[in-house]
């Protein structure tokens, strides 16, 4: 059993030469089928169609989204459920399977951990490798025509739910992923470069002083969700110098 | 005058569909020609050859590498000298020029700032855009089969020269770029995932407890430099849990 974990950016235009070759060499791609984001599944299907690989979908296990106290444990339960669902497909079909990862497998994506779980469960031997893809912060920077940091300075990449603690710890240049509007309170004088559904037809961009452009971001986020049926936002936040 | 700033990862295999199309639509690509890294220029030329665009090279201006006290000012002088050198080519040739960026233009790359300087100088009107590419930390993560952070946690991306201050400020999960061996002292118990010349024929990988694998990294770094004539290293460092 061979699994290839392939970063696909935000669709066929972001696929690299090595990922295209890998896709063509796979027997099928597997993807979860959620109840409420047919737009994302369609985008994934467009990648499979572009490189001639059939797409096998599995129903997504339920996940407790109510921010439980033990967040890592809740995530682990959900990873295990996904691992079981994918394992069934791999055992039934055999051959080489592609897992298509939005953006890049190295940032806020669970595919690698799920494939490790399938291997650890031991029902089927799994050999896997990973190829990188274009991630949302890179598209954000390209669209705004910016570098993610000032000359020679760091950039702190964080999920939105940890933005507050990073700012309190003194970070002054942050990429915020997985829901870019939490924790914006008190940052009115910071500069924001914001984007939603980056690299897709429903892409939205806003930049400026956060206190000034906050209503623009809210409106743009609604447009992205209305246009696509889903919304994923990413932002760079920089303290006023 | 049109300029396209194109991320090319570490060579032709990392070029995306949209960058390939952009390259084919450019009249030429421009690149600096350094005295001592013909290997890197050859790699850049292989990208131009793969997508059928001629490569125009310009001599690289001198840069003071002795870590001057006023680092941003030294970088700014060097950016200005590069801007003047590139401006000459753009004015002579006209048309649409591609600037090929190793990795991704959003991380520790000066191309965007140099193109902004050419535009600001006002000798020639410049319209530019940016397309993202695969960056070294993504290749590092893919090769080691890892995610760059623990579940729901941040990752701090820093130049090696600022590693020490980031560790002292409490960062426990860091991507270190631009020379991955400075500031390793005292981090013997940390885990390191290290790579040099990632994505190229001279790629080297080492992972383990830093105190144990430090000699392996030194040896691998020498092999990379001997093999390619240049070495670029990137590392993920994580505090022992």
CSV table of C-alpha atoms in Angstrom, one decimal:
chain,number,residue,atom,x,y,z
A,1,UNK,CA,0.0,0.0,0.0
A,2,UNK,CA,1.5,3.3,-1.0
A,3,UNK,CA,0.2,6.8,0.0
A,4,UNK,CA,1.4,10.1,-1.4
A,5,UNK,CA,0.5,13.2,0.5
A,6,UNK,CA,0.4,16.0,-2.1
A,7,UNK,CA,0.2,19.7,-1.5
A,8,UNK,CA,-2.1,21.2,-4.2
A,9,UNK,CA,-2.2,24.9,-3.1
A,10,UNK,CA,-5.7,26.2,-3.9
A,11,UNK,CA,-6.3,24.3,-7.1
A,12,UNK,CA,-4.9,23.1,-10.4
A,13,UNK,CA,-3.0,26.4,-11.1
A,14,UNK,CA,-0.9,25.9,-8.0
A,15,UNK,CA,0.1,22.3,-8.7
A,16,UNK,CA,3.8,21.8,-9.2
A,17,UNK,CA,5.5,19.7,-11.8
A,18,UNK,CA,6.5,17.1,-9.3
A,19,UNK,CA,3.0,16.9,-7.8
A,20,UNK,CA,1.4,16.7,-11.3
A,21,UNK,CA,3.7,13.7,-12.1
A,22,UNK,CA,2.9,12.1,-8.8
A,23,UNK,CA,-0.8,12.5,-9.3
A,24,UNK,CA,-0.6,10.9,-12.8
A,25,UNK,CA,1.2,7.9,-11.2
A,26,UNK,CA,-1.5,7.4,-8.5
A,27,UNK,CA,-4.4,4.9,-8.9
A,28,UNK,CA,-6.9,7.2,-7.2
A,29,UNK,CA,-7.2,10.2,-4.9
A,30,UNK,CA,-9.1,10.1,-1.6
A,31,UNK,CA,-10.9,13.0,0.0
A,32,UNK,CA,-13.5,13.6,2.7
A,33,UNK,CA,-17.0,14.6,1.7
A,34,UNK,CA,-18.4,17.1,4.2
A,35,UNK,CA,-22.1,18.0,4.4
A,36,UNK,CA,-21.8,21.7,3.8
A,37,UNK,CA,-18.9,22.6,1.5
A,38,UNK,CA,-19.6,21.1,-1.9
A,39,UNK,CA,-17.6,24.0,-3.3
A,40,UNK,CA,-14.3,22.7,-1.8
A,41,UNK,CA,-15.0,19.2,-3.0
A,42,UNK,CA,-15.6,20.6,-6.5
A,43,UNK,CA,-12.3,22.4,-6.4
A,44,UNK,CA,-10.5,19.2,-5.3
A,45,UNK,CA,-12.3,17.3,-8.1
A,46,UNK,CA,-11.0,19.9,-10.6
A,47,UNK,CA,-7.5,19.0,-9.6
A,48,UNK,CA,-8.2,15.3,-10.1
A,49,UNK,CA,-9.8,16.0,-13.5
A,50,UNK,CA,-6.9,18.2,-14.6
A,51,UNK,CA,-4.3,15.4,-13.9
A,52,UNK,CA,-6.5,12.4,-14.8
A,53,UNK,CA,-6.8,10.6,-11.5
A,54,UNK,CA,-10.2,9.3,-10.2
A,55,UNK,CA,-11.5,10.8,-6.9
A,56,UNK,CA,-12.8,8.5,-4.2
A,57,UNK,CA,-14.8,10.3,-1.4
A,58,UNK,CA,-15.5,9.2,2.1
A,59,UNK,CA,-18.0,10.7,4.5
A,60,UNK,CA,-16.4,13.0,7.1
A,61,UNK,CA,-16.7,11.8,10.7
A,62,UNK,CA,-18.4,14.1,13.1
A,63,UNK,CA,-16.2,16.6,15.0
A,64,UNK,CA,-16.9,18.5,18.1
A,65,UNK,CA,-16.4,22.1,17.1
A,66,UNK,CA,-17.5,23.6,20.4
A,67,UNK,CA,-13.9,24.3,21.5
A,68,UNK,CA,-13.7,21.6,24.2
A,69,UNK,CA,-11.4,22.2,27.1
A,70,UNK,CA,-9.2,19.4,26.0
A,71,UNK,CA,-8.6,20.5,22.4
A,72,UNK,CA,-5.7,18.1,21.5
A,73,UNK,CA,-7.8,15.1,22.8
A,74,UNK,CA,-10.8,16.2,20.7
A,75,UNK,CA,-8.6,16.6,17.7
A,76,UNK,CA,-7.0,13.2,18.3
A,77,UNK,CA,-10.5,11.5,18.5
A,78,UNK,CA,-11.4,13.1,15.2
A,79,UNK,CA,-8.1,12.0,13.6
A,80,UNK,CA,-8.7,8.4,14.7
A,81,UNK,CA,-12.2,8.5,13.1
A,82,UNK,CA,-10.8,9.9,9.9
A,83,UNK,CA,-8.0,7.3,9.9
A,84,UNK,CA,-10.5,4.4,10.2
A,85,UNK,CA,-12.6,5.9,7.3
A,86,UNK,CA,-9.6,6.2,5.0
A,87,UNK,CA,-8.2,2.9,6.0
A,88,UNK,CA,-11.3,1.1,4.7
A,89,UNK,CA,-10.8,2.7,1.3
A,90,UNK,CA,-7.1,1.9,1.2
A,91,UNK,CA,-7.7,-1.8,2.2
A,92,UNK,CA,-10.5,-2.2,-0.4
A,93,UNK,CA,-8.7,-0.6,-3.3
A,94,UNK,CA,-5.0,-1.2,-2.7
A,95,UNK,CA,-2.5,0.4,-5.1
A,96,UNK,CA,-1.2,3.9,-4.7
A,97,UNK,CA,-3.5,6.5,-3.2
A,98,UNK,CA,-3.1,10.3,-3.3
A,99,UNK,CA,-4.2,12.5,-0.4
A,100,UNK,CA,-4.7,16.0,-1.7
A,101,UNK,CA,-3.9,18.7,0.8
A,102,UNK,CA,-5.1,22.2,0.5
A,103,UNK,CA,-2.2,24.6,0.7
A,104,UNK,CA,0.8,22.7,2.1
A,105,UNK,CA,0.9,19.6,4.3
A,106,UNK,CA,3.3,21.3,6.8
A,107,UNK,CA,0.9,24.0,8.1
A,108,UNK,CA,-2.3,23.4,10.1
A,109,UNK,CA,-3.2,20.3,8.2
A,110,UNK,CA,-4.1,16.9,9.7
A,111,UNK,CA,-3.4,14.6,6.7
A,112,UNK,CA,0.1,13.6,7.8
A,113,UNK,CA,-1.1,12.8,11.3
A,114,UNK,CA,-4.0,10.7,10.0
A,115,UNK,CA,-1.8,8.7,7.6
A,116,UNK,CA,0.6,8.1,10.5
A,117,UNK,CA,-2.3,6.7,12.5
A,118,UNK,CA,-3.3,4.4,9.6
A,119,UNK,CA,0.2,3.1,9.6
A,120,UNK,CA,0.3,2.8,13.4
A,121,UNK,CA,-3.0,0.9,13.5
A,122,UNK,CA,-1.2,-1.9,11.6
A,123,UNK,CA,-4.2,-3.3,9.7
A,124,UNK,CA,-2.4,-2.6,6.4
A,125,UNK,CA,1.3,-1.8,5.8
A,126,UNK,CA,1.5,1.8,4.6
A,127,UNK,CA,4.5,3.5,2.9
A,128,UNK,CA,4.1,7.2,2.5
A,129,UNK,CA,5.8,10.3,1.3
A,130,UNK,CA,5.0,14.0,1.1
A,131,UNK,CA,5.4,16.6,-1.6
A,132,UNK,CA,5.0,20.3,-0.7
A,133,UNK,CA,2.4,22.8,-2.1
A,134,UNK,CA,1.7,26.5,-2.1
A,135,UNK,CA,0.3,27.6,1.3
A,136,UNK,CA,-2.2,30.4,2.0
A,137,UNK,CA,0.2,32.8,3.6
A,138,UNK,CA,2.3,32.7,0.4
A,139,UNK,CA,-0.7,33.5,-1.8
A,140,UNK,CA,-1.6,36.3,0.7
A,141,UNK,CA,1.8,37.8,0.4
A,142,UNK,CA,1.9,37.5,-3.4
A,143,UNK,CA,-1.5,39.1,-3.9
A,144,UNK,CA,-0.7,42.0,-1.6
A,145,UNK,CA,2.8,42.3,-3.1
A,146,UNK,CA,4.5,42.1,0.2
A,147,UNK,CA,7.2,40.2,2.1
A,148,UNK,CA,5.9,38.5,5.3
A,149,UNK,CA,8.4,40.3,7.5
A,150,UNK,CA,10.6,43.4,7.7
A,151,UNK,CA,14.3,43.1,6.6
A,152,UNK,CA,16.0,40.4,8.7
A,153,UNK,CA,13.1,40.1,11.2
A,154,UNK,CA,11.0,37.0,12.2
A,155,UNK,CA,7.4,36.2,11.4
A,156,UNK,CA,5.3,34.3,13.9
A,157,UNK,CA,2.7,32.0,12.4
A,158,UNK,CA,-0.2,31.2,14.7
A,159,UNK,CA,-3.8,29.8,14.7
A,160,UNK,CA,-6.3,32.6,15.4
A,161,UNK,CA,-7.2,31.1,18.7
A,162,UNK,CA,-3.6,31.8,20.0
A,163,UNK,CA,-3.3,35.3,18.5
A,164,UNK,CA,-4.1,37.0,21.8
A,165,UNK,CA,-1.4,35.2,23.8
A,166,UNK,CA,1.2,35.8,21.0
A,167,UNK,CA,0.5,39.6,21.0
A,168,UNK,CA,0.7,39.6,24.8
A,169,UNK,CA,4.1,37.8,24.6
A,170,UNK,CA,5.4,40.7,22.4
A,171,UNK,CA,5.1,39.4,18.9
A,172,UNK,CA,4.7,42.3,16.5
A,173,UNK,CA,4.5,40.6,13.1
A,174,UNK,CA,2.1,37.6,12.8
A,175,UNK,CA,0.5,35.4,10.2
A,176,UNK,CA,-2.9,34.4,11.5
A,177,UNK,CA,-4.5,31.2,10.1
A,178,UNK,CA,-7.7,29.3,10.7
A,179,UNK,CA,-10.2,32.1,11.1
A,180,UNK,CA,-8.5,35.5,11.0
A,181,UNK,CA,-10.9,37.7,13.0
A,182,UNK,CA,-10.7,36.3,16.5
A,183,UNK,CA,-8.6,38.4,18.9
A,184,UNK,CA,-8.5,41.5,16.8
A,185,UNK,CA,-9.7,43.6,19.7
A,186,UNK,CA,-7.2,46.2,20.8
A,187,UNK,CA,-5.2,46.0,17.6
A,188,UNK,CA,-6.9,48.9,15.9
A,189,UNK,CA,-3.6,50.7,15.1
A,190,UNK,CA,-1.9,47.6,13.6
A,191,UNK,CA,-1.7,47.1,9.9
A,192,UNK,CA,-3.5,44.2,8.4
A,193,UNK,CA,-3.1,42.4,5.1
A,194,UNK,CA,-6.1,40.1,4.9
A,195,UNK,CA,-7.4,37.6,2.4
A,196,UNK,CA,-10.2,35.0,2.1
A,197,UNK,CA,-10.5,32.1,-0.3
A,198,UNK,CA,-7.1,33.0,-1.7
A,199,UNK,CA,-6.3,31.7,-5.1
A,200,UNK,CA,-9.9,30.9,-6.0
A,201,UNK,CA,-12.7,32.6,-7.9
A,202,UNK,CA,-14.2,34.0,-4.7
A,203,UNK,CA,-10.9,35.5,-3.4
A,204,UNK,CA,-11.2,38.7,-1.4
A,205,UNK,CA,-8.4,41.0,-0.3
A,206,UNK,CA,-8.3,43.9,2.2
A,207,UNK,CA,-5.3,45.9,3.5
A,208,UNK,CA,-4.9,48.9,5.8
A,209,UNK,CA,-5.1,50.1,9.4
A,210,UNK,CA,-7.1,47.4,11.2
A,211,UNK,CA,-9.4,50.0,12.9
A,212,UNK,CA,-10.3,51.5,9.6
A,213,UNK,CA,-10.7,48.4,7.4
A,214,UNK,CA,-12.5,46.1,9.9
A,215,UNK,CA,-15.9,46.7,8.3
A,216,UNK,CA,-14.4,46.1,4.8
A,217,UNK,CA,-13.1,42.7,6.1
A,218,UNK,CA,-16.5,41.8,7.5
A,219,UNK,CA,-18.2,42.6,4.2
A,220,UNK,CA,-15.5,40.9,2.1
A,221,UNK,CA,-15.8,37.8,4.3
A,222,UNK,CA,-19.5,37.6,3.7
A,223,UNK,CA,-19.0,38.0,-0.1
A,224,UNK,CA,-16.5,35.2,-0.1
A,225,UNK,CA,-18.8,32.9,1.8
A,226,UNK,CA,-21.8,33.8,-0.3
A,227,UNK,CA,-19.8,33.3,-3.5
A,228,UNK,CA,-18.2,29.9,-2.6
A,229,UNK,CA,-20.3,28.4,0.1
A,230,UNK,CA,-17.3,28.3,2.4
A,231,UNK,CA,-14.7,30.8,3.6
A,232,UNK,CA,-11.1,30.4,4.8
A,233,UNK,CA,-9.2,33.5,5.8
A,234,UNK,CA,-5.6,34.3,6.4
A,235,UNK,CA,-4.0,37.6,7.6
A,236,UNK,CA,-0.7,39.2,8.3
A,237,UNK,CA,-0.8,41.6,11.3
A,238,UNK,CA,2.0,44.0,12.0
A,239,UNK,CA,2.3,46.4,15.0
A,240,UNK,CA,2.5,50.1,13.9
A,241,UNK,CA,6.1,51.2,14.0
B,1,UNK,CA,7.5,47.8,-18.7
B,2,UNK,CA,6.2,44.7,-17.0
B,3,UNK,CA,7.9,42.6,-14.3
B,4,UNK,CA,6.7,39.3,-13.0
B,5,UNK,CA,8.2,38.1,-9.7
B,6,UNK,CA,8.0,34.3,-9.8
B,7,UNK,CA,8.6,31.8,-7.1
B,8,UNK,CA,10.4,28.8,-8.5
B,9,UNK,CA,11.0,26.7,-5.4
B,10,UNK,CA,14.3,24.9,-5.8
B,11,UNK,CA,14.1,24.2,-9.6
B,12,UNK,CA,12.0,23.0,-12.5
B,13,UNK,CA,10.2,20.3,-10.5
B,14,UNK,CA,8.8,22.9,-8.1
B,15,UNK,CA,7.4,25.2,-10.7
B,16,UNK,CA,3.6,25.5,-10.5
B,17,UNK,CA,1.2,25.6,-13.5
B,18,UNK,CA,0.6,29.3,-13.1
B,19,UNK,CA,4.3,30.1,-12.9
B,20,UNK,CA,5.1,27.9,-15.9
B,21,UNK,CA,2.4,29.8,-17.9
B,22,UNK,CA,3.8,33.2,-16.7
B,23,UNK,CA,7.3,32.2,-17.7
B,24,UNK,CA,6.3,31.2,-21.2
B,25,UNK,CA,4.7,34.6,-21.5
B,26,UNK,CA,7.8,36.5,-20.5
B,27,UNK,CA,10.3,37.9,-23.0
B,28,UNK,CA,13.3,37.0,-20.8
B,29,UNK,CA,14.3,36.3,-17.2
B,30,UNK,CA,16.9,38.3,-15.4
B,31,UNK,CA,19.2,37.0,-12.7
B,32,UNK,CA,22.3,38.1,-10.9
B,33,UNK,CA,25.6,36.4,-11.7
B,34,UNK,CA,27.7,35.9,-8.5
B,35,UNK,CA,31.4,35.1,-8.6
B,36,UNK,CA,31.3,32.0,-6.5
B,37,UNK,CA,28.0,30.1,-7.0
B,38,UNK,CA,27.9,28.9,-10.6
B,39,UNK,CA,25.8,25.9,-9.4
B,40,UNK,CA,22.9,28.2,-8.4
B,41,UNK,CA,23.0,30.0,-11.7
B,42,UNK,CA,23.0,26.7,-13.5
B,43,UNK,CA,19.9,25.6,-11.6
B,44,UNK,CA,18.2,28.9,-12.5
B,45,UNK,CA,19.2,28.4,-16.1
B,46,UNK,CA,17.6,24.9,-16.0
B,47,UNK,CA,14.3,26.5,-15.1
B,48,UNK,CA,14.6,29.0,-18.0
B,49,UNK,CA,15.4,26.1,-20.4
B,50,UNK,CA,12.5,24.0,-19.2
B,51,UNK,CA,10.0,26.7,-20.0
B,52,UNK,CA,11.7,28.3,-23.0
B,53,UNK,CA,12.6,31.7,-21.8
B,54,UNK,CA,16.0,33.3,-22.4
B,55,UNK,CA,18.1,34.2,-19.3
B,56,UNK,CA,19.8,37.6,-19.0
B,57,UNK,CA,22.4,37.8,-16.3
B,58,UNK,CA,23.8,40.9,-14.5
B,59,UNK,CA,26.9,41.1,-12.3
B,60,UNK,CA,26.0,41.1,-8.6
B,61,UNK,CA,27.0,44.4,-6.8
B,62,UNK,CA,29.4,44.0,-3.9
B,63,UNK,CA,27.8,43.5,-0.5
B,64,UNK,CA,29.4,44.1,2.9
B,65,UNK,CA,28.9,40.7,4.6
B,66,UNK,CA,30.8,41.6,7.7
B,67,UNK,CA,27.6,42.0,9.7
B,68,UNK,CA,27.8,45.8,10.1
B,69,UNK,CA,26.3,47.5,13.1
B,70,UNK,CA,23.6,49.1,10.9
B,71,UNK,CA,22.4,45.9,9.1
B,72,UNK,CA,19.2,47.4,7.6
B,73,UNK,CA,21.2,50.3,6.1
B,74,UNK,CA,23.8,47.9,4.6
B,75,UNK,CA,21.0,45.9,3.1
B,76,UNK,CA,19.4,49.0,1.7
B,77,UNK,CA,22.6,50.1,0.0
B,78,UNK,CA,22.9,46.7,-1.6
B,79,UNK,CA,19.3,46.7,-2.7
B,80,UNK,CA,19.8,50.1,-4.4
B,81,UNK,CA,22.9,48.8,-6.3
B,82,UNK,CA,21.0,45.8,-7.4
B,83,UNK,CA,18.1,48.0,-8.5
B,84,UNK,CA,20.4,50.1,-10.7
B,85,UNK,CA,21.9,47.0,-12.3
B,86,UNK,CA,18.5,45.5,-13.1
B,87,UNK,CA,17.0,48.8,-14.2
B,88,UNK,CA,19.7,49.0,-16.9
B,89,UNK,CA,18.5,45.7,-18.4
B,90,UNK,CA,14.8,46.5,-18.2
B,91,UNK,CA,15.3,49.9,-19.9
B,92,UNK,CA,17.5,48.3,-22.7
B,93,UNK,CA,15.3,45.4,-23.4
B,94,UNK,CA,11.7,46.5,-22.6
B,95,UNK,CA,8.9,44.0,-22.8
B,96,UNK,CA,8.0,41.6,-19.9
B,97,UNK,CA,10.8,40.4,-17.6
B,98,UNK,CA,10.7,37.5,-15.2
B,99,UNK,CA,12.6,37.7,-11.9
B,100,UNK,CA,13.1,34.1,-10.7
B,101,UNK,CA,13.0,33.8,-6.9
B,102,UNK,CA,14.4,30.8,-5.1
B,103,UNK,CA,11.8,29.4,-2.8
B,104,UNK,CA,9.0,31.9,-2.3
B,105,UNK,CA,9.1,35.7,-2.7
B,106,UNK,CA,7.4,36.2,0.7
B,107,UNK,CA,10.3,34.8,2.9
B,108,UNK,CA,13.8,36.3,3.3
B,109,UNK,CA,14.0,37.3,-0.3
B,110,UNK,CA,14.9,40.8,-1.6
B,111,UNK,CA,13.5,40.7,-5.1
B,112,UNK,CA,10.2,42.5,-4.3
B,113,UNK,CA,12.0,45.3,-2.4
B,114,UNK,CA,14.4,45.7,-5.3
B,115,UNK,CA,11.6,45.9,-7.9
B,116,UNK,CA,9.8,48.5,-5.7
B,117,UNK,CA,13.0,50.5,-5.7
B,118,UNK,CA,13.2,50.4,-9.5
B,119,UNK,CA,9.6,51.6,-9.6
B,120,UNK,CA,10.3,54.3,-7.0
B,121,UNK,CA,13.4,55.6,-8.9
B,122,UNK,CA,11.0,56.6,-11.7
B,123,UNK,CA,13.4,56.1,-14.7
B,124,UNK,CA,11.0,53.7,-16.2
B,125,UNK,CA,7.4,52.9,-15.4
B,126,UNK,CA,7.2,49.4,-13.8
B,127,UNK,CA,4.1,47.4,-13.4
B,128,UNK,CA,4.7,44.2,-11.4
B,129,UNK,CA,3.0,41.2,-9.9
B,130,UNK,CA,4.0,38.2,-7.8
B,131,UNK,CA,3.3,34.5,-8.0
B,132,UNK,CA,4.1,32.2,-5.1
B,133,UNK,CA,6.6,29.3,-5.0
B,134,UNK,CA,7.5,26.4,-2.8
B,135,UNK,CA,9.7,27.6,0.1
B,136,UNK,CA,12.6,25.8,1.9
B,137,UNK,CA,10.7,25.2,5.2
B,138,UNK,CA,8.0,23.4,3.2
B,139,UNK,CA,10.5,21.1,1.5
B,140,UNK,CA,12.2,20.5,4.9
B,141,UNK,CA,8.9,19.4,6.4
B,142,UNK,CA,7.9,17.2,3.4
B,143,UNK,CA,11.3,15.4,3.4
B,144,UNK,CA,11.2,14.7,7.1
B,145,UNK,CA,7.5,13.8,6.9
B,146,UNK,CA,6.5,16.3,9.6
B,147,UNK,CA,4.2,19.2,10.3
B,148,UNK,CA,6.0,22.4,11.3
B,149,UNK,CA,4.1,22.7,14.6
B,150,UNK,CA,2.3,20.6,17.2
B,151,UNK,CA,-1.5,20.4,17.0
B,152,UNK,CA,-3.0,24.0,17.2
B,153,UNK,CA,0.4,25.5,18.2
B,154,UNK,CA,2.4,28.4,16.5
B,155,UNK,CA,5.6,28.2,14.6
B,156,UNK,CA,8.1,31.1,14.8
B,157,UNK,CA,10.1,31.7,11.6
B,158,UNK,CA,13.4,33.6,12.1
B,159,UNK,CA,16.7,34.3,10.5
B,160,UNK,CA,19.5,32.4,12.3
B,161,UNK,CA,21.0,35.7,13.6
B,162,UNK,CA,17.9,36.2,15.7
B,163,UNK,CA,17.5,32.6,17.0
B,164,UNK,CA,19.1,33.4,20.3
B,165,UNK,CA,16.8,36.3,21.2
B,166,UNK,CA,13.7,34.2,20.1
B,167,UNK,CA,14.7,31.3,22.4
B,168,UNK,CA,15.3,33.7,25.2
B,169,UNK,CA,11.8,35.2,24.6
B,170,UNK,CA,10.4,31.7,25.2
B,171,UNK,CA,9.8,30.4,21.7
B,172,UNK,CA,9.9,26.6,21.7
B,173,UNK,CA,9.2,25.8,18.0
B,174,UNK,CA,11.3,27.6,15.4
B,175,UNK,CA,12.1,27.5,11.8
B,176,UNK,CA,15.6,28.9,11.3
B,177,UNK,CA,16.6,30.2,7.9
B,178,UNK,CA,19.7,31.8,6.4
B,179,UNK,CA,22.4,29.8,8.0
B,180,UNK,CA,21.0,27.2,10.4
B,181,UNK,CA,24.0,26.6,12.8
B,182,UNK,CA,24.3,30.0,14.5
B,183,UNK,CA,23.0,30.1,18.1
B,184,UNK,CA,22.7,26.4,18.6
B,185,UNK,CA,24.7,26.6,21.8
B,186,UNK,CA,22.7,25.5,24.8
B,187,UNK,CA,20.0,23.8,22.7
B,188,UNK,CA,21.6,20.3,23.0
B,189,UNK,CA,18.4,18.8,24.3
B,190,UNK,CA,16.2,20.3,21.6
B,191,UNK,CA,15.0,18.2,18.6
B,192,UNK,CA,16.3,19.4,15.2
B,193,UNK,CA,15.1,18.5,11.7
B,194,UNK,CA,17.7,20.0,9.5
B,195,UNK,CA,18.2,20.1,5.7
B,196,UNK,CA,20.7,21.7,3.2
B,197,UNK,CA,20.3,22.4,-0.5
B,198,UNK,CA,16.7,21.1,-0.1
B,199,UNK,CA,15.1,19.8,-3.3
B,200,UNK,CA,18.4,19.6,-5.3
B,201,UNK,CA,20.8,16.9,-6.2
B,202,UNK,CA,23.1,17.8,-3.2
B,203,UNK,CA,20.3,17.7,-0.6
B,204,UNK,CA,21.2,16.6,2.9
B,205,UNK,CA,18.9,15.7,5.8
B,206,UNK,CA,19.6,15.1,9.5
B,207,UNK,CA,17.2,14.7,12.4
B,208,UNK,CA,17.5,14.0,16.1
B,209,UNK,CA,18.5,15.4,19.4
B,210,UNK,CA,20.7,18.4,18.6
B,211,UNK,CA,23.4,17.4,21.0
B,212,UNK,CA,23.7,14.0,19.4
B,213,UNK,CA,23.5,14.9,15.7
B,214,UNK,CA,25.5,18.1,15.7
B,215,UNK,CA,28.6,16.3,14.1
B,216,UNK,CA,26.3,14.7,11.5
B,217,UNK,CA,25.0,18.2,10.6
B,218,UNK,CA,28.5,19.6,10.2
B,219,UNK,CA,29.6,16.6,8.0
B,220,UNK,CA,26.4,16.8,5.9
B,221,UNK,CA,26.8,20.6,5.4
B,222,UNK,CA,30.3,20.0,4.1
B,223,UNK,CA,29.1,17.3,1.7
B,224,UNK,CA,26.4,19.7,0.4
B,225,UNK,CA,28.9,22.5,-0.2
B,226,UNK,CA,31.4,20.1,-1.8
B,227,UNK,CA,28.7,18.7,-4.0
B,228,UNK,CA,27.1,21.9,-5.2
B,229,UNK,CA,29.6,24.6,-4.6
B,230,UNK,CA,27.1,26.4,-2.4
B,231,UNK,CA,25.1,25.5,0.7
B,232,UNK,CA,21.8,26.9,2.0
B,233,UNK,CA,20.4,25.3,5.2
B,234,UNK,CA,17.1,25.4,7.0
B,235,UNK,CA,16.1,23.8,10.3
B,236,UNK,CA,13.1,23.2,12.5
B,237,UNK,CA,14.1,23.4,16.2
B,238,UNK,CA,11.7,22.2,18.9
B,239,UNK,CA,12.3,22.3,22.7
B,240,UNK,CA,12.1,18.9,24.4
B,241,UNK,CA,8.7,18.4,25.9
